[in-house]
Amino acid sequence: MEKLIEKVIERAIAIQQIPAPTFAEQKRAEYLRQAFEDEGLTKVEVDKYGNVFACLPGKSSDTSLVVSAHTDTVFPAETDLTIHKSEGRISGPGIGDNSVAVAGLFGLLWHLREEKITLPGDLWLVANVCEEGLGDLMGMRAVVKRFGNTPLAYLIVEGIAFGRIYHRGLGVRRYRITAETRGGHSWVDFGSPSAIHELAEVINHFLALRLPVRKRTSMNVGKINGGVSINTIAPKASLELDLRSESGRNLTQLSRKVERIVRYAERPGVHFSLEQIGDRPFGELPEDHPLVQLGLEVLSRQRAAGDLQIGSTDANIPLSMGYPAICIGLTNGGGAHTTDEFIYTEMLPKGLQQLVDLVTLGFERLGS
């Protein structure tokens, strides 16, 4: 296993060194396409979105499993991707989220071949795009549209989440809200409405909303743009709003309140527009579902306690459609979404074995 883990780490770094901001994952996709072909996998292709598909044929094509990890990162293409290594630790932008998980697809393949394991059905390895930010899970939507309910399960792999089993998809809805006015000179036209001031009033109304305590719900204005200069009454300004909830009902109700606030803010000389820019649907598997229980079992085999979680991951899409899916992690680390992101390598053998067991036992338990 030690040499295998070294190969996985080498592959993770090779992947990490290729810039792949959301919506611009093409170079990384081409690298992965070639790497899958070099492994002799079948049905290797890149779809129109940039998802990379590869199949390890099993004894029969009547059953299948999909194992997927997202390729995109939150970092701009010009980010310094220098890797730093120390004892048991590797740091660098995107190494944990999600390069090591994508490398885990190859680790899974290599382990199965090393142990001469022939699976009962087809194993689909998928490197998908647009998981981060405003990608809105576009890649995973295309993956699920392609396979539908035919796989026994969708297994989603993340880098820094070992021990967690995400069996519930956190609902997320995102808006871009824009205010527009005539604008003018800050002194000569003082008193005329400012798009920035109007947007600030809307934010105050958002903050006055009482959010549910049960079924945790959150709201965040993450970005504001607008204005021309310090001495100009702003003719245009916009914000980006992120709403989340453990309850689909709570999320819908909060969304309606937000839309109502924006609608009522409209007045002569002030125009508002509201655009939905993201919708990660809510979905879940019950704790007693065989896939969730299998996830706990394979962690127990690695002497790790399983932590059942809710989160916003690629698993949201199959879960929202009623398909069996969980998201797991290969290792632990920290600093996700920062240039100081890091992973601990000592956990990788357990993380990879967890994935191998999920696949081999998944065919056995879920296919019966």
CSV table of C-alpha atoms in Angstrom, one decimal:
chain,number,residue,atom,x,y,z
A,1,MET,CA,0.0,0.0,0.0
A,2,GLU,CA,2.9,2.4,0.7
A,3,LYS,CA,4.1,2.5,-2.9
A,4,LEU,CA,0.5,2.9,-4.1
A,5,ILE,CA,0.0,5.9,-1.8
A,6,GLU,CA,3.2,7.4,-3.1
A,7,LYS,CA,1.7,7.1,-6.7
A,8,VAL,CA,-1.6,8.7,-5.5
A,9,ILE,CA,0.3,11.6,-4.0
A,10,GLU,CA,2.4,12.1,-7.2
A,11,ARG,CA,-0.8,12.0,-9.3
A,12,ALA,CA,-2.5,14.5,-6.9
A,13,ILE,CA,0.4,17.0,-7.3
A,14,ALA,CA,0.4,16.5,-11.1
A,15,ILE,CA,-3.3,17.4,-11.1
A,16,GLN,CA,-2.9,20.2,-8.7
A,17,GLN,CA,-0.3,21.9,-10.9
A,18,ILE,CA,-2.8,22.4,-13.7
A,19,PRO,CA,-4.9,25.5,-13.1
A,20,ALA,CA,-8.7,24.6,-13.1
A,21,PRO,CA,-10.9,27.5,-11.9
A,22,THR,CA,-14.6,26.9,-12.3
A,23,PHE,CA,-15.7,27.2,-15.9
A,24,ALA,CA,-12.1,26.8,-17.1
A,25,GLU,CA,-11.2,23.2,-16.3
A,26,GLN,CA,-10.3,22.2,-19.9
A,27,LYS,CA,-6.5,21.7,-19.4
A,28,ARG,CA,-7.1,19.5,-16.4
A,29,ALA,CA,-9.8,17.6,-18.2
A,30,GLU,CA,-7.5,16.9,-21.1
A,31,TYR,CA,-4.8,15.6,-18.7
A,32,LEU,CA,-7.2,13.3,-17.1
A,33,ARG,CA,-8.6,12.0,-20.4
A,34,GLN,CA,-5.1,11.1,-21.5
A,35,ALA,CA,-4.4,9.5,-18.1
A,36,PHE,CA,-7.5,7.4,-18.2
A,37,GLU,CA,-6.6,6.3,-21.7
A,38,ASP,CA,-3.1,5.4,-20.6
A,39,GLU,CA,-4.6,3.1,-18.0
A,40,GLY,CA,-6.4,1.2,-20.8
A,41,LEU,CA,-9.9,2.0,-19.5
A,42,THR,CA,-12.8,1.9,-21.9
A,43,LYS,CA,-15.4,4.4,-23.1
A,44,VAL,CA,-13.1,7.3,-22.2
A,45,GLU,CA,-14.5,10.6,-23.3
A,46,VAL,CA,-14.9,14.3,-22.4
A,47,ASP,CA,-18.5,15.6,-22.7
A,48,LYS,CA,-19.5,19.1,-23.8
A,49,TYR,CA,-19.3,20.4,-20.2
A,50,GLY,CA,-15.8,19.1,-19.6
A,51,ASN,CA,-16.7,16.0,-17.5
A,52,VAL,CA,-14.2,13.2,-18.1
A,53,PHE,CA,-15.7,9.6,-18.1
A,54,ALA,CA,-13.9,6.3,-18.0
A,55,CYS,CA,-15.2,2.7,-17.5
A,56,LEU,CA,-13.5,-0.3,-15.8
A,57,PRO,CA,-15.6,-3.1,-17.2
A,58,GLY,CA,-16.9,-5.7,-14.8
A,59,LYS,CA,-18.2,-9.2,-15.2
A,60,SER,CA,-21.5,-7.8,-16.4
A,61,SER,CA,-22.8,-4.5,-17.7
A,62,ASP,CA,-26.1,-5.1,-16.0
A,63,THR,CA,-25.0,-3.3,-12.9
A,64,SER,CA,-22.7,-0.3,-12.3
A,65,LEU,CA,-21.4,2.1,-9.8
A,66,VAL,CA,-20.4,5.7,-10.4
A,67,VAL,CA,-17.4,7.2,-8.4
A,68,SER,CA,-16.9,10.9,-9.1
A,69,ALA,CA,-14.7,13.7,-7.9
A,70,HIS,CA,-14.8,17.4,-9.0
A,71,THR,CA,-11.9,18.9,-10.9
A,72,ASP,CA,-12.5,22.6,-10.4
A,73,THR,CA,-10.9,24.9,-7.8
A,74,VAL,CA,-11.8,28.3,-6.3
A,75,PHE,CA,-8.5,29.8,-7.4
A,76,PRO,CA,-7.9,32.1,-10.4
A,77,ALA,CA,-5.7,30.6,-13.2
A,78,GLU,CA,-2.8,32.9,-12.2
A,79,THR,CA,-2.5,31.6,-8.6
A,80,ASP,CA,0.9,30.4,-7.5
A,81,LEU,CA,0.5,26.7,-7.2
A,82,THR,CA,3.8,25.9,-5.5
A,83,ILE,CA,3.7,22.8,-3.4
A,84,HIS,CA,5.3,22.6,0.1
A,85,LYS,CA,6.1,19.2,1.7
A,86,SER,CA,6.9,18.4,5.3
A,87,GLU,CA,6.7,15.3,7.4
A,88,GLY,CA,3.2,13.8,6.8
A,89,ARG,CA,1.9,17.0,5.2
A,90,ILE,CA,1.6,18.6,1.8
A,91,SER,CA,0.3,22.1,1.2
A,92,GLY,CA,-0.7,24.0,-1.9
A,93,PRO,CA,-3.8,25.7,-3.3
A,94,GLY,CA,-6.3,23.0,-4.3
A,95,ILE,CA,-4.3,20.0,-3.1
A,96,GLY,CA,-7.1,18.9,-0.7
A,97,ASP,CA,-10.1,20.4,-2.6
A,98,ASN,CA,-10.0,18.5,-4.7
A,99,SER,CA,-6.8,17.2,-6.4
A,100,VAL,CA,-6.2,14.4,-4.0
A,101,ALA,CA,-9.8,13.2,-4.4
A,102,VAL,CA,-9.4,13.1,-8.2
A,103,ALA,CA,-6.1,11.2,-7.7
A,104,GLY,CA,-8.1,8.8,-5.5
A,105,LEU,CA,-10.0,7.7,-8.6
A,106,PHE,CA,-6.7,6.4,-10.0
A,107,GLY,CA,-5.7,5.0,-6.6
A,108,LEU,CA,-9.0,3.0,-6.5
A,109,LEU,CA,-8.2,1.6,-10.0
A,110,TRP,CA,-4.6,0.7,-9.1
A,111,HIS,CA,-5.7,-1.1,-5.9
A,112,LEU,CA,-8.3,-3.2,-7.7
A,113,ARG,CA,-5.8,-4.2,-10.3
A,114,GLU,CA,-3.0,-4.8,-7.8
A,115,GLU,CA,-5.3,-7.1,-5.8
A,116,LYS,CA,-6.6,-8.7,-9.1
A,117,ILE,CA,-10.2,-7.8,-8.2
A,118,THR,CA,-12.7,-8.2,-11.0
A,119,LEU,CA,-15.9,-6.4,-10.1
A,120,PRO,CA,-19.4,-7.8,-10.7
A,121,GLY,CA,-20.4,-4.8,-12.7
A,122,ASP,CA,-19.0,-1.7,-14.5
A,123,LEU,CA,-17.2,0.9,-12.5
A,124,TRP,CA,-17.5,4.4,-13.9
A,125,LEU,CA,-14.8,6.8,-12.9
A,126,VAL,CA,-15.9,10.4,-13.5
A,127,ALA,CA,-13.9,13.7,-13.0
A,128,ASN,CA,-16.7,16.3,-13.1
A,129,VAL,CA,-16.7,20.1,-13.4
A,130,CYS,CA,-18.3,23.1,-11.9
A,131,GLU,CA,-18.8,22.0,-8.3
A,132,GLU,CA,-17.4,25.2,-6.8
A,133,GLY,CA,-19.0,28.7,-6.5
A,134,LEU,CA,-21.4,29.6,-9.3
A,135,GLY,CA,-20.7,26.4,-11.1
A,136,ASP,CA,-24.0,25.3,-9.5
A,137,LEU,CA,-23.1,21.6,-9.8
A,138,MET,CA,-23.5,21.8,-13.6
A,139,GLY,CA,-21.1,19.0,-14.1
A,140,MET,CA,-22.8,16.6,-11.7
A,141,ARG,CA,-26.2,17.5,-13.2
A,142,ALA,CA,-24.9,16.3,-16.6
A,143,VAL,CA,-23.5,13.1,-15.0
A,144,VAL,CA,-26.7,12.2,-13.4
A,145,LYS,CA,-28.7,13.0,-16.5
A,146,ARG,CA,-26.5,10.6,-18.4
A,147,PHE,CA,-26.7,7.6,-16.0
A,148,GLY,CA,-30.1,8.3,-14.3
A,149,ASN,CA,-31.2,5.6,-11.9
A,150,THR,CA,-29.2,2.8,-13.5
A,151,PRO,CA,-26.2,2.8,-11.2
A,152,LEU,CA,-26.5,1.1,-7.8
A,153,ALA,CA,-25.2,4.3,-6.3
A,154,TYR,CA,-23.3,7.5,-6.8
A,155,LEU,CA,-20.1,7.7,-4.6
A,156,ILE,CA,-18.8,11.3,-4.4
A,157,VAL,CA,-15.2,11.8,-3.3
A,158,GLU,CA,-13.8,14.9,-1.6
A,159,GLY,CA,-10.3,15.4,-0.3
A,160,ILE,CA,-10.5,16.8,3.2
A,161,ALA,CA,-13.4,15.0,4.8
A,162,PHE,CA,-12.2,11.6,6.1
A,163,GLY,CA,-14.6,10.1,8.6
A,164,ARG,CA,-17.6,12.1,7.4
A,165,ILE,CA,-20.5,10.7,5.4
A,166,TYR,CA,-22.6,13.3,3.7
A,167,HIS,CA,-25.9,11.6,3.2
A,168,ARG,CA,-28.0,14.8,3.2
A,169,GLY,CA,-27.7,17.5,0.7
A,170,LEU,CA,-27.9,21.0,2.1
A,171,GLY,CA,-30.3,23.2,0.0
A,172,VAL,CA,-28.7,26.3,-1.4
A,173,ARG,CA,-30.2,29.1,-3.4
A,174,ARG,CA,-28.3,32.1,-4.7
A,175,TYR,CA,-29.4,35.4,-6.1
A,176,ARG,CA,-27.8,38.4,-7.8
A,177,ILE,CA,-29.8,41.6,-6.9
A,178,THR,CA,-29.2,44.8,-8.9
A,179,ALA,CA,-30.3,48.3,-8.1
A,180,GLU,CA,-30.3,51.0,-10.8
A,181,THR,CA,-31.0,54.8,-10.6
A,182,ARG,CA,-30.3,57.9,-12.6
A,183,GLY,CA,-27.2,58.7,-10.6
A,184,GLY,CA,-25.6,62.1,-10.6
A,185,HIS,CA,-23.2,64.4,-8.9
A,186,SER,CA,-22.7,63.9,-5.1
A,187,TRP,CA,-23.2,67.6,-4.4
A,188,VAL,CA,-25.2,69.1,-7.2
A,189,ASP,CA,-27.7,66.2,-7.3
A,190,PHE,CA,-27.7,65.4,-3.6
A,191,GLY,CA,-31.0,63.8,-2.6
A,192,SER,CA,-31.3,61.8,-5.8
A,193,PRO,CA,-31.5,58.0,-5.1
A,194,SER,CA,-28.2,56.1,-5.0
A,195,ALA,CA,-28.1,52.5,-6.2
A,196,ILE,CA,-25.7,51.7,-3.4
A,197,HIS,CA,-27.8,53.3,-0.7
A,198,GLU,CA,-30.9,51.6,-2.0
A,199,LEU,CA,-29.1,48.2,-2.0
A,200,ALA,CA,-28.0,48.9,1.6
A,201,GLU,CA,-31.6,49.4,2.6
A,202,VAL,CA,-32.5,46.1,1.1
A,203,ILE,CA,-29.7,44.4,3.0
A,204,ASN,CA,-31.0,45.9,6.3
A,205,HIS,CA,-34.4,44.4,5.5
A,206,PHE,CA,-32.7,41.0,4.9
A,207,LEU,CA,-30.9,41.2,8.3
A,208,ALA,CA,-34.2,42.0,10.0
A,209,LEU,CA,-35.6,38.6,8.9
A,210,ARG,CA,-35.9,36.0,11.7
A,211,LEU,CA,-34.4,32.8,10.5
A,212,PRO,CA,-35.6,29.4,11.7
A,213,VAL,CA,-33.8,27.9,14.6
A,214,ARG,CA,-34.9,24.3,13.9
A,215,LYS,CA,-33.7,23.0,10.6
A,216,ARG,CA,-30.8,25.4,10.6
A,217,THR,CA,-31.0,28.2,7.9
A,218,SER,CA,-28.5,30.8,7.0
A,219,MET,CA,-28.2,33.9,4.8
A,220,ASN,CA,-25.0,35.7,3.6
A,221,VAL,CA,-24.4,38.7,1.4
A,222,GLY,CA,-21.0,37.5,0.0
A,223,LYS,CA,-20.3,40.1,-2.6
A,224,ILE,CA,-21.1,43.8,-3.5
A,225,ASN,CA,-20.2,45.7,-6.6
A,226,GLY,CA,-21.2,49.1,-7.9
A,227,GLY,CA,-20.6,52.8,-8.1
A,228,VAL,CA,-18.5,55.0,-10.4
A,229,SER,CA,-16.4,57.3,-8.1
A,230,ILE,CA,-16.4,58.7,-4.5
A,231,ASN,CA,-18.2,61.9,-5.7
A,232,THR,CA,-20.8,60.2,-8.0
A,233,ILE,CA,-24.2,59.1,-6.9
A,234,ALA,CA,-24.1,55.5,-7.9
A,235,PRO,CA,-26.3,54.7,-10.9
A,236,LYS,CA,-25.9,50.9,-10.5
A,237,ALA,CA,-24.9,48.4,-7.8
A,238,SER,CA,-25.4,44.7,-7.2
A,239,LEU,CA,-25.0,42.1,-4.5
A,240,GLU,CA,-24.8,38.3,-4.5
A,241,LEU,CA,-26.8,36.6,-1.8
A,242,ASP,CA,-26.4,33.0,-0.5
A,243,LEU,CA,-29.3,31.3,1.2
A,244,ARG,CA,-28.9,27.8,2.8
A,245,SER,CA,-31.2,25.5,4.8
A,246,GLU,CA,-31.4,21.9,6.1
A,247,SER,CA,-35.1,22.1,5.1
A,248,GLY,CA,-36.3,22.5,1.6
A,249,ARG,CA,-39.5,24.1,2.9
A,250,ASN,CA,-37.5,26.7,5.0
A,251,LEU,CA,-35.4,27.5,2.0
A,252,THR,CA,-38.4,28.1,-0.2
A,253,GLN,CA,-40.1,30.3,2.4
A,254,LEU,CA,-36.9,32.4,2.9
A,255,SER,CA,-36.5,32.8,-0.9
A,256,ARG,CA,-40.0,34.1,-1.1
A,257,LYS,CA,-39.4,36.7,1.6
A,258,VAL,CA,-36.2,37.8,-0.1
A,259,GLU,CA,-38.1,38.2,-3.4
A,260,ARG,CA,-40.9,40.1,-1.7
A,261,ILE,CA,-38.4,42.6,-0.1
A,262,VAL,CA,-36.8,43.3,-3.4
A,263,ARG,CA,-40.1,43.7,-5.1
A,264,TYR,CA,-41.4,46.2,-2.5
A,265,ALA,CA,-38.1,48.2,-2.7
A,266,GLU,CA,-38.9,49.2,-6.3
A,267,ARG,CA,-40.1,52.8,-6.5
A,268,PRO,CA,-40.1,55.8,-9.0
A,269,GLY,CA,-36.5,56.4,-10.0
A,270,VAL,CA,-35.3,53.1,-8.5
A,271,HIS,CA,-35.4,49.9,-10.4
A,272,PHE,CA,-34.5,46.5,-9.0
A,273,SER,CA,-33.8,43.2,-10.8
A,274,LEU,CA,-33.4,39.8,-9.2
A,275,GLU,CA,-31.6,37.0,-10.9
A,276,GLN,CA,-31.4,33.5,-9.5
A,277,ILE,CA,-27.8,32.4,-10.1
A,278,GLY,CA,-27.7,29.1,-8.2
A,279,ASP,CA,-29.9,26.3,-6.9
A,280,ARG,CA,-28.4,23.3,-5.2
A,281,PRO,CA,-31.4,21.2,-4.4
A,282,PHE,CA,-32.1,19.5,-1.0
A,283,GLY,CA,-32.2,15.7,-0.8
A,284,GLU,CA,-31.3,13.0,1.7
A,285,LEU,CA,-30.9,9.3,2.4
A,286,PRO,CA,-32.3,8.0,5.7
A,287,GLU,CA,-29.7,6.9,8.2
A,288,ASP,CA,-30.8,3.3,7.9
A,289,HIS,CA,-30.4,3.1,4.2
A,290,PRO,CA,-28.0,0.3,3.2
A,291,LEU,CA,-25.5,2.7,1.5
A,292,VAL,CA,-25.3,4.9,4.6
A,293,GLN,CA,-24.9,1.9,6.8
A,294,LEU,CA,-22.2,0.5,4.5
A,295,GLY,CA,-20.4,3.8,4.7
A,296,LEU,CA,-20.3,3.5,8.5
A,297,GLU,CA,-19.2,-0.1,8.3
A,298,VAL,CA,-16.2,0.5,6.0
A,299,LEU,CA,-15.0,3.3,8.3
A,300,SER,CA,-15.3,1.0,11.3
A,301,ARG,CA,-13.1,-1.4,9.4
A,302,GLN,CA,-10.5,1.3,9.4
A,303,ARG,CA,-11.1,1.9,13.1
A,304,ALA,CA,-12.6,5.3,12.3
A,305,ALA,CA,-15.8,6.7,13.8
A,306,GLY,CA,-18.3,7.7,11.1
A,307,ASP,CA,-19.9,11.1,11.4
A,308,LEU,CA,-23.2,11.5,9.5
A,309,GLN,CA,-23.4,15.0,8.0
A,310,ILE,CA,-25.3,17.4,5.8
A,311,GLY,CA,-23.4,19.4,3.3
A,312,SER,CA,-23.5,21.1,-0.1
A,313,THR,CA,-21.6,18.6,-2.4
A,314,ASP,CA,-22.1,16.9,-5.8
A,315,ALA,CA,-24.2,14.4,-4.0
A,316,ASN,CA,-27.0,17.0,-3.8
A,317,ILE,CA,-28.0,16.2,-7.4
A,318,PRO,CA,-28.6,12.4,-7.2
A,319,LEU,CA,-30.0,12.8,-3.7
A,320,SER,CA,-32.5,15.3,-4.8
A,321,MET,CA,-33.7,12.9,-7.5
A,322,GLY,CA,-34.1,10.0,-5.1
A,323,TYR,CA,-31.0,8.1,-6.2
A,324,PRO,CA,-28.6,6.5,-3.6
A,325,ALA,CA,-25.6,8.7,-3.0
A,326,ILE,CA,-23.1,9.7,-0.4
A,327,CYS,CA,-20.1,11.9,-0.3
A,328,ILE,CA,-16.9,10.7,1.6
A,329,GLY,CA,-13.4,12.1,2.1
A,330,LEU,CA,-10.0,10.5,1.5
A,331,THR,CA,-7.9,12.3,4.2
A,332,ASN,CA,-7.9,15.2,6.6
A,333,GLY,CA,-6.3,18.6,6.4
A,334,GLY,CA,-7.2,22.3,6.6
A,335,GLY,CA,-7.1,25.7,5.0
A,336,ALA,CA,-9.6,24.8,2.3
A,337,HIS,CA,-10.2,27.6,-0.2
A,338,THR,CA,-7.0,29.4,0.9
A,339,THR,CA,-3.6,29.4,-0.6
A,340,ASP,CA,-2.3,27.7,2.6
A,341,GLU,CA,-4.6,24.6,2.0
A,342,PHE,CA,-3.0,21.4,3.2
A,343,ILE,CA,-3.6,17.6,3.6
A,344,TYR,CA,-2.2,15.0,6.0
A,345,THR,CA,-0.8,12.1,4.1
A,346,GLU,CA,-0.8,9.6,6.9
A,347,MET,CA,-4.6,9.2,6.6
A,348,LEU,CA,-4.6,8.4,2.9
A,349,PRO,CA,-4.2,4.6,3.2
A,350,LYS,CA,-7.3,4.4,5.4
A,351,GLY,CA,-9.1,6.8,3.1
A,352,LEU,CA,-8.3,4.8,0.0
A,353,GLN,CA,-9.1,1.5,1.6
A,354,GLN,CA,-12.5,3.0,2.6
A,355,LEU,CA,-13.2,3.8,-1.0
A,356,VAL,CA,-12.1,0.4,-2.2
A,357,ASP,CA,-14.3,-1.4,0.4
A,358,LEU,CA,-17.3,0.9,-0.5
A,359,VAL,CA,-17.0,-0.1,-4.2
A,360,THR,CA,-16.4,-3.9,-3.7
A,361,LEU,CA,-19.0,-4.3,-1.0
A,362,GLY,CA,-21.3,-1.8,-2.7
A,363,PHE,CA,-21.7,-4.2,-5.6
A,364,GLU,CA,-22.4,-7.1,-3.2
A,365,ARG,CA,-24.8,-5.4,-0.8
A,366,LEU,CA,-26.6,-2.9,-3.0
A,367,GLY,CA,-27.0,-5.3,-6.0
A,368,SER,CA,-28.7,-8.0,-4.0
